[in-house]
Coordinates of C-alpha atoms in Angstrom, one line a residue:
M1 CA 103.2 -131.9 100.7
N2 CA 99.4 -131.8 101.3
T3 CA 97.2 -134.9 101.9
K4 CA 95.9 -134.9 98.4
S5 CA 99.4 -134.9 96.9
T6 CA 100.5 -137.6 99.2
A7 CA 97.6 -139.8 98.2
L8 CA 98.4 -139.3 94.5
V9 CA 102.0 -140.2 95.1
Q10 CA 101.0 -143.4 97.0
T11 CA 98.5 -144.3 94.3
F12 CA 101.2 -143.8 91.6
K13 CA 103.6 -146.0 93.6
K14 CA 101.1 -148.8 94.0
G15 CA 100.2 -148.6 90.3
Y16 CA 103.8 -148.6 89.2
S17 CA 104.6 -151.5 91.5
K18 CA 101.8 -153.5 90.0
F19 CA 103.0 -152.6 86.5
E20 CA 106.5 -153.8 87.4
Q21 CA 105.1 -157.1 88.7
I22 CA 103.3 -157.7 85.5
I23 CA 106.2 -156.8 83.3
R24 CA 108.7 -158.8 85.3
K25 CA 106.6 -161.9 85.1
F26 CA 105.8 -161.5 81.4
V27 CA 109.3 -160.9 80.1
Y28 CA 110.5 -164.3 81.3
S29 CA 107.8 -166.0 79.3
D30 CA 107.9 -167.5 75.7
F31 CA 105.0 -165.1 74.9
Y32 CA 107.3 -162.1 75.3
L33 CA 110.0 -163.7 73.1
L34 CA 107.4 -164.6 70.5
L35 CA 105.9 -161.1 70.6
V36 CA 109.3 -159.5 69.9
S37 CA 110.1 -162.1 67.2
L38 CA 106.8 -161.4 65.4
I39 CA 107.4 -157.7 65.5
L40 CA 110.8 -158.2 64.0
F41 CA 109.6 -160.5 61.2
L42 CA 106.5 -158.6 60.3
G43 CA 108.4 -155.3 60.2
W44 CA 110.9 -156.9 57.9
V45 CA 108.6 -158.9 55.6
T46 CA 106.2 -156.0 55.1
E47 CA 109.2 -153.6 54.6
C48 CA 107.5 -151.2 56.9
A49 CA 110.1 -149.4 59.0
P50 CA 107.6 -147.2 60.8
F51 CA 105.8 -150.3 62.2
G52 CA 108.9 -152.4 62.9
I53 CA 111.0 -149.8 64.6
S54 CA 108.2 -148.0 66.4
A55 CA 106.9 -151.3 67.8
M56 CA 110.4 -152.3 68.9
V57 CA 111.0 -149.0 70.6
V58 CA 107.7 -149.1 72.4
V59 CA 108.2 -152.7 73.7
T60 CA 111.8 -152.0 74.7
S61 CA 110.7 -148.8 76.6
I62 CA 108.1 -150.7 78.5
V63 CA 110.6 -153.4 79.5
L64 CA 113.2 -150.8 80.5
L65 CA 110.6 -149.1 82.8
G66 CA 109.2 -152.3 84.3
S67 CA 112.1 -154.8 84.4
D68 CA 114.9 -155.1 86.9
D69 CA 117.0 -157.4 84.8
I70 CA 118.9 -156.8 81.5
L71 CA 118.5 -160.4 80.5
P72 CA 115.0 -160.0 78.9
L73 CA 116.4 -157.1 76.8
T74 CA 118.6 -159.6 75.1
V75 CA 116.0 -160.4 72.4
N76 CA 115.6 -156.6 71.8
I77 CA 119.4 -156.0 71.6
F78 CA 120.4 -158.9 69.5
G79 CA 117.2 -159.0 67.4
A80 CA 117.0 -155.3 66.6
A81 CA 119.0 -155.5 63.3
L82 CA 116.6 -158.1 61.9
V83 CA 114.0 -155.5 61.2
I84 CA 116.3 -153.9 58.6
Y85 CA 115.0 -155.1 55.2
T86 CA 117.3 -153.1 52.9
S87 CA 120.9 -152.0 52.7
E88 CA 119.6 -148.6 51.4
I89 CA 120.0 -146.8 54.7
D90 CA 117.9 -143.8 53.7
K91 CA 114.8 -146.0 53.8
I92 CA 115.4 -146.7 57.5
I93 CA 117.4 -143.8 59.0
F94 CA 114.5 -141.4 58.9
M95 CA 113.1 -143.2 61.9
W96 CA 116.0 -142.2 64.1
P97 CA 113.9 -139.8 66.3
M98 CA 112.1 -142.8 67.7
F99 CA 115.2 -144.0 69.4
L100 CA 115.3 -140.8 71.5
L101 CA 112.4 -142.3 73.5
L102 CA 114.7 -144.9 74.8
I103 CA 117.1 -142.5 76.5
P104 CA 114.9 -141.5 79.5
C105 CA 113.7 -145.1 79.8
L106 CA 117.3 -146.3 79.9
I107 CA 118.3 -143.7 82.5
I108 CA 115.3 -144.8 84.7
F109 CA 116.4 -148.5 84.3
I110 CA 120.0 -147.7 85.3
V111 CA 119.1 -145.5 88.3
K112 CA 116.6 -147.9 89.8
N113 CA 118.6 -151.0 89.3
C114 CA 122.0 -150.1 90.6
R115 CA 121.8 -152.7 93.3
H116 CA 125.4 -153.5 94.1
K117 CA 129.0 -152.4 93.9
F118 CA 130.3 -152.1 90.4
R119 CA 132.7 -154.9 89.4
L120 CA 134.8 -155.0 86.2
G121 CA 134.7 -158.8 85.6
K122 CA 137.4 -161.1 84.3
M123 CA 137.0 -160.1 80.6
F124 CA 137.3 -156.4 81.3
Y125 CA 141.1 -156.2 80.9
P126 CA 141.3 -158.6 77.9
Q127 CA 138.6 -156.6 76.0
L128 CA 140.2 -153.3 77.1
A129 CA 143.5 -154.6 75.6
V130 CA 141.8 -155.4 72.3
S131 CA 140.1 -151.9 72.4
L132 CA 143.4 -150.2 72.8
A133 CA 145.1 -152.3 70.1
L134 CA 142.3 -151.4 67.7
L135 CA 142.9 -147.6 68.4
L136 CA 146.7 -147.9 68.2
G137 CA 146.5 -149.9 64.9
G138 CA 148.1 -148.0 62.1
A139 CA 150.0 -145.5 64.3
G140 CA 152.6 -143.9 62.0
A141 CA 151.4 -145.8 59.0
I142 CA 148.2 -144.3 57.7
S143 CA 146.8 -140.8 57.1
A144 CA 144.5 -139.0 59.6
A145 CA 141.7 -139.3 57.1
D146 CA 142.0 -143.1 56.7
Y147 CA 142.3 -143.4 60.5
A148 CA 139.1 -141.3 61.0
R149 CA 137.2 -143.4 58.4
A150 CA 137.7 -146.6 60.4
L151 CA 137.5 -145.1 63.8
P152 CA 133.7 -145.8 64.3
T153 CA 134.3 -149.5 63.6
A154 CA 137.3 -149.5 66.0
L155 CA 135.4 -147.9 68.8
I156 CA 132.3 -150.1 68.5
L157 CA 134.4 -153.3 68.1
G158 CA 136.5 -152.4 71.1
F159 CA 134.8 -150.1 73.6
G160 CA 131.3 -150.8 72.3
V161 CA 131.7 -154.5 73.0
L162 CA 133.3 -153.7 76.4
A163 CA 130.3 -151.5 77.3
I164 CA 127.9 -154.3 76.6
Y165 CA 130.0 -156.6 78.8
L166 CA 129.9 -154.1 81.7
L167 CA 126.1 -153.5 81.3
Y168 CA 125.4 -157.2 81.4
N169 CA 127.8 -157.8 84.2
H170 CA 126.2 -155.1 86.4
F171 CA 122.5 -155.4 85.4
L172 CA 122.1 -159.1 85.0
K173 CA 119.9 -160.2 87.9
R174 CA 121.6 -163.3 89.4
D175 CA 118.8 -164.1 91.9
S176 CA 115.8 -164.1 89.6
G177 CA 115.3 -167.8 89.9
V178 CA 115.5 -168.0 86.1
D179 CA 117.8 -170.5 84.4
I180 CA 119.8 -167.8 82.8
P181 CA 121.8 -170.0 80.2
K182 CA 118.5 -171.6 79.2
Y183 CA 116.7 -168.3 78.8
F184 CA 119.6 -166.8 76.9
S185 CA 119.6 -169.9 74.6
K186 CA 115.8 -169.7 74.1
T187 CA 116.2 -166.0 73.1
M188 CA 118.8 -166.9 70.5
M189 CA 116.6 -169.7 69.3
Y190 CA 113.8 -167.3 68.5
I191 CA 116.2 -165.0 66.8
G192 CA 117.6 -167.9 64.7
I193 CA 114.0 -168.8 63.6
V194 CA 113.4 -165.2 62.5
I195 CA 116.7 -165.2 60.5
S196 CA 115.8 -168.5 58.9
L197 CA 112.3 -167.3 57.9
E198 CA 113.8 -164.1 56.4
L199 CA 116.2 -166.1 54.3
I200 CA 113.4 -168.4 53.1
V201 CA 111.3 -165.3 52.1
V202 CA 114.3 -163.8 50.1
I203 CA 114.8 -167.1 48.3
I204 CA 111.1 -167.4 47.5
R205 CA 110.9 -163.8 46.2
A206 CA 114.0 -164.4 44.0
N207 CA 111.8 -167.0 42.2
L208 CA 114.8 -168.9 40.8
P209 CA 115.0 -172.6 40.0
F210 CA 117.1 -174.6 42.3
S211 CA 119.7 -175.2 39.7
E212 CA 120.4 -171.4 39.5
W213 CA 120.7 -170.6 43.2
H214 CA 124.5 -170.4 42.8
T215 CA 124.0 -167.3 40.6
E216 CA 122.2 -165.3 43.3
Y217 CA 123.8 -163.5 46.3
W218 CA 121.2 -163.8 49.0
D219 CA 120.9 -160.6 51.0
V220 CA 118.2 -159.9 53.6
G221 CA 119.1 -156.2 54.1
W222 CA 120.9 -156.4 57.4
G223 CA 123.3 -158.9 56.1
N224 CA 124.4 -161.2 53.2
R225 CA 124.7 -165.0 53.1
N226 CA 127.9 -165.0 55.1
N227 CA 126.4 -162.8 57.9
I228 CA 123.3 -165.1 57.9
S229 CA 125.3 -168.3 58.2
T230 CA 127.5 -166.8 60.9
Y231 CA 124.5 -165.8 63.0
L232 CA 122.8 -169.2 62.5
I233 CA 125.9 -171.0 63.7
L234 CA 125.5 -169.1 67.0
T235 CA 121.7 -169.6 67.3
A236 CA 121.5 -173.2 66.0
G237 CA 124.0 -174.5 68.6
L238 CA 122.1 -173.0 71.5
T239 CA 118.8 -174.3 70.1
M240 CA 120.3 -177.8 70.2
Y241 CA 121.4 -177.1 73.8
L242 CA 117.8 -176.6 74.7
S243 CA 117.0 -180.1 73.5
T244 CA 119.0 -181.4 76.5
K245 CA 117.1 -179.2 78.9
E246 CA 113.5 -179.8 78.0
R247 CA 111.3 -182.9 78.3
F248 CA 110.1 -182.4 74.7
G249 CA 113.6 -181.9 73.5
W250 CA 112.9 -183.3 70.1
I251 CA 111.1 -180.0 69.3
Y252 CA 114.2 -178.0 69.9
F253 CA 116.3 -180.6 68.1
A254 CA 114.1 -180.3 65.0
L255 CA 114.2 -176.4 65.2
S256 CA 118.0 -176.6 65.5
L257 CA 118.2 -178.9 62.4
F258 CA 116.0 -176.4 60.6
Q259 CA 118.5 -173.6 61.3
Y260 CA 121.4 -175.8 60.2
F261 CA 119.6 -176.6 57.0
C262 CA 119.1 -172.9 56.4
I263 CA 122.9 -172.5 56.7
I264 CA 123.1 -174.8 53.7
M265 CA 120.4 -172.8 51.9
S266 CA 122.5 -169.6 52.5
F267 CA 125.0 -171.0 50.0
S268 CA 127.8 -169.6 52.2
R269 CA 130.6 -172.2 51.6
G270 CA 132.5 -171.4 54.7
G271 CA 129.4 -171.2 56.8
I272 CA 128.3 -174.7 55.6
I273 CA 131.7 -176.2 56.3
F274 CA 132.1 -174.8 59.8
G275 CA 128.4 -175.0 60.5
A276 CA 128.6 -178.7 59.8
V277 CA 131.6 -179.0 62.2
S278 CA 129.9 -177.1 64.9
G279 CA 126.6 -178.9 64.3
A280 CA 128.3 -182.4 64.4
I281 CA 129.8 -181.6 67.8
A282 CA 126.6 -180.2 69.1
F283 CA 124.7 -183.4 67.9
V284 CA 127.1 -185.7 69.7
L285 CA 126.8 -183.5 72.9
T286 CA 123.0 -183.8 72.6
L287 CA 123.1 -187.5 72.7
V288 CA 125.7 -187.6 75.5
K289 CA 124.2 -184.9 77.7
S290 CA 120.5 -185.6 77.3
G291 CA 118.7 -186.3 80.6
N292 CA 116.9 -189.2 79.0
K293 CA 119.3 -190.8 76.5
K294 CA 116.8 -193.4 75.3
R295 CA 114.2 -190.8 74.5
A296 CA 116.8 -188.7 72.9
L297 CA 117.9 -191.6 70.6
I298 CA 114.3 -192.4 69.7
S299 CA 113.5 -188.8 69.0
T300 CA 116.6 -188.3 66.9
G301 CA 115.9 -191.4 64.9
I302 CA 112.3 -190.3 64.2
I303 CA 113.4 -186.8 63.1
L304 CA 116.2 -188.1 60.9
A305 CA 113.7 -190.6 59.4
I306 CA 111.3 -187.8 58.6
A307 CA 114.2 -185.8 57.1
L308 CA 115.1 -188.8 54.9
I309 CA 111.4 -189.1 53.8
L310 CA 111.3 -185.4 52.9
Y311 CA 114.5 -185.8 50.9
L312 CA 113.1 -188.8 49.0
I313 CA 109.9 -186.7 48.2
F314 CA 111.8 -183.7 47.1
M315 CA 114.9 -185.5 45.8
D316 CA 115.1 -183.8 42.4
K317 CA 114.9 -180.3 43.8
I318 CA 117.3 -180.9 46.7
N319 CA 119.8 -182.6 44.4
A320 CA 119.5 -179.6 42.0
M321 CA 120.3 -177.3 44.9
I322 CA 123.3 -179.4 45.9
V323 CA 124.6 -179.4 42.3
S324 CA 124.1 -175.7 42.2
L325 CA 126.1 -175.3 45.4
M326 CA 128.9 -177.4 43.9
E327 CA 128.9 -175.2 40.8
R328 CA 129.9 -172.3 43.1
G329 CA 133.1 -174.2 43.5
M330 CA 135.6 -174.1 46.4
G331 CA 137.8 -171.3 45.2
T332 CA 139.3 -168.9 47.6
S333 CA 137.5 -165.8 46.2
G334 CA 140.8 -163.9 46.2
R335 CA 141.5 -164.6 49.9
T336 CA 145.1 -165.8 49.2
D337 CA 145.9 -162.4 47.7
L338 CA 144.4 -160.7 50.7
Y339 CA 146.4 -162.9 53.1
Q340 CA 149.6 -162.1 51.3
E341 CA 148.7 -158.4 51.4
A342 CA 148.1 -158.6 55.2
W343 CA 151.5 -160.3 55.6
D344 CA 153.1 -157.5 53.6
C345 CA 151.4 -154.9 55.8
F346 CA 152.8 -156.7 58.9
K347 CA 156.3 -156.8 57.5
A348 CA 156.1 -153.1 56.6
F349 CA 154.6 -152.1 59.9
P350 CA 155.4 -154.9 62.4
F351 CA 154.6 -153.1 65.6
F352 CA 151.2 -151.4 65.1
G353 CA 150.3 -152.8 61.7
A354 CA 148.7 -150.8 58.9
G355 CA 145.5 -149.9 60.9
L356 CA 141.8 -150.6 60.3
G357 CA 141.7 -147.6 58.0
Y358 CA 144.2 -149.2 55.6
S359 CA 143.0 -149.5 52.0
G360 CA 144.8 -151.8 49.5
P361 CA 144.5 -153.0 45.9
N362 CA 142.6 -156.3 46.5
F363 CA 139.4 -155.2 48.1
E364 CA 136.9 -152.4 47.3
I365 CA 135.6 -150.6 50.4
N366 CA 132.9 -148.0 50.9
V367 CA 133.2 -144.8 52.9
M368 CA 132.5 -146.2 56.4
S369 CA 133.8 -149.8 56.0
T370 CA 136.9 -151.7 56.9
Y371 CA 139.4 -153.2 54.5
W372 CA 138.6 -156.9 55.1
F373 CA 141.4 -159.4 55.1
H374 CA 138.8 -162.2 55.6
S375 CA 140.7 -163.9 58.4
T376 CA 141.0 -163.1 62.1
F377 CA 144.7 -163.9 62.2
F378 CA 145.6 -161.9 59.1
Q379 CA 143.3 -159.0 60.1
V380 CA 145.0 -158.8 63.4
I381 CA 148.6 -158.9 62.2
G382 CA 147.9 -156.8 59.1
C383 CA 146.0 -154.0 60.9
M384 CA 147.5 -154.1 64.5
G385 CA 150.8 -155.8 64.2
I386 CA 152.6 -157.3 67.2
V387 CA 150.7 -155.2 69.7
G388 CA 147.4 -156.4 68.3
F389 CA 148.6 -160.0 68.2
A390 CA 149.6 -159.8 71.9
A391 CA 146.3 -158.3 72.8
Y392 CA 144.2 -160.9 71.1
V393 CA 146.4 -163.8 72.5
Y394 CA 145.6 -162.4 76.0
Y395 CA 141.9 -162.1 75.1
Y396 CA 141.7 -165.7 73.7
V397 CA 143.6 -167.2 76.6
I398 CA 141.3 -165.7 79.2
R399 CA 138.2 -166.8 77.2
A400 CA 139.6 -170.3 77.0
K401 CA 140.2 -170.4 80.8
L402 CA 136.6 -169.4 81.4
L403 CA 135.4 -172.0 79.0
F404 CA 137.4 -174.8 80.5
K405 CA 136.9 -173.7 84.1
D406 CA 133.8 -176.0 84.2
I407 CA 134.0 -177.8 80.9
K408 CA 131.8 -180.7 82.1
N409 CA 128.9 -178.3 82.4
T410 CA 126.5 -178.9 79.5
F411 CA 126.3 -175.2 78.6
N412 CA 130.1 -174.8 78.5
L413 CA 130.3 -177.7 76.1
F414 CA 127.7 -176.3 73.7
I415 CA 129.4 -172.9 73.8
M416 CA 132.6 -174.7 72.9
A417 CA 130.9 -176.3 69.9
I418 CA 129.6 -172.9 68.8
W419 CA 132.9 -171.2 69.3
I420 CA 134.7 -173.8 67.2
G421 CA 132.3 -173.1 64.4
F422 CA 132.4 -169.4 64.7
E423 CA 136.1 -169.0 65.2
G424 CA 136.9 -171.6 62.5
Y425 CA 134.7 -169.7 60.0
S426 CA 136.2 -166.4 61.1
M427 CA 139.6 -167.6 60.1
I428 CA 138.4 -167.4 56.5
D429 CA 135.9 -164.6 56.9
T430 CA 135.2 -161.4 58.8
G431 CA 133.2 -162.8 61.8
T432 CA 135.4 -161.6 64.6
F433 CA 135.6 -158.1 63.2
V434 CA 131.8 -157.6 63.1
P435 CA 131.1 -156.0 66.5
Y436 CA 127.3 -156.4 66.3
P437 CA 125.9 -158.9 66.8
N438 CA 128.9 -161.3 66.5
M439 CA 131.4 -160.0 69.1
M440 CA 128.7 -158.8 71.4
F441 CA 127.2 -162.3 71.5
I442 CA 130.7 -163.7 72.1
I443 CA 131.3 -161.4 75.1
I444 CA 127.9 -162.1 76.7
S445 CA 128.3 -165.9 76.2
T446 CA 131.7 -165.6 77.9
L447 CA 130.2 -163.6 80.8
L448 CA 127.7 -166.4 81.4
L449 CA 130.6 -168.9 81.5
E450 CA 132.4 -166.6 83.9
L451 CA 129.4 -166.2 86.3
N452 CA 128.5 -169.9 86.1
I453 CA 125.2 -169.1 87.8
P454 CA 123.3 -172.0 89.6
C455 CA 119.6 -172.3 89.0
N456 CA 118.9 -173.4 92.5
K457 CA 117.9 -170.5 94.7
Q458 CA 119.6 -172.1 97.8
D459 CA 122.9 -171.5 96.1
Y460 CA 122.2 -167.8 95.6
Y461 CA 124.4 -166.6 98.5
N462 CA 127.4 -168.3 96.9
L463 CA 127.1 -165.9 94.0
P464 CA 129.1 -162.7 93.4
Y465 CA 127.6 -159.6 95.2
A466 CA 125.5 -161.9 97.5
A467 CA 127.0 -160.4 100.7
E468 CA 126.1 -156.9 99.5
R469 CA 122.5 -157.9 99.1
K470 CA 121.9 -159.7 102.4

């Protein structure tokens, strides 16, 4: 290589190193999280797929090229769906060539950030067991065509979630000096705010009086009211966690209450019930775990007083909304028939179940969907039988062990509150069988419990892989 070429290479290396320094500093800031959130919301509210998807791909590509940590990509991964403003996929799918730009950027990210020996992690085998049970479900019970129809869902729910776990386990930078649970929580807070704003826009655009809200089925494009409330249960709890970590915790407490209120506005009955349970636990934890309990009590009192004043000002409208919610009733929406059907499937095919591709008389499915039994328990036994039940028991036992390993930790306690709401709601809905974002969120939150990463840099060499980096 001649002198001129060497000089160009050195100049490129210096320029690229400077680029990396800028990106690595920026991605840990609120400005970055706010930027991505604005892109998501503006792309959605303007119903402009070219802008929303192109901007997200460009930002994600830049982060992949400059960052040495997968954590900042969390807002891109878990927020990506929020730009989808319609269920008419043809209005979005034409943008697929843009995603090809991510492939070389992802390869570069992987190659330059393989810093340590690959480890499987404690959730690898439980998630692998679930993945295999999903594939084996319906063996000898359904046709090849029905099995193939549900195969994409089975693969993403099993091996797709497993892949996300392995990627985070390998590329999560332990020694960044960043409070990882706090950053993760703040990421989810921004996502929760975007979801809440999208719901409010849908409600405003419907232009219905409060008394008629029960007649409308809120749908933001990427999900319906049940999907919205499920996601908000996850984000609101972590937002309340932030109220125990920051000096101005009352801001995060208020933002958390805003998200819980949006769960009510979603008119998802199960979401409201289990969101209230999860929120009540998180509220108690906020008071108990706050660094300054006196300040927390005063802030809480002021916020609740403001909420009461707002209620008194808008009493008629809020009461009309509550009455409208009550008019939806507390019926089972045909779930009892589905549960009986799942039990019948289990009795008919006890070992492997009827499979995810099963199609019965009580639920109408589309070409690429699953036959929903609207319950984790009944979905497992109906579709995967004893094999699936054993796999999920194994999975939940290991998750519980990781949770209670350090249950006095504030983050663990708030994750517990979130899981109670999510898993409780999933017992009467589809939550645990929605791979993205639900189960991917669950596996990443479990990984954070598993790693139990200290924020203090002096504790770095007690972490996994530390010896390999000395």
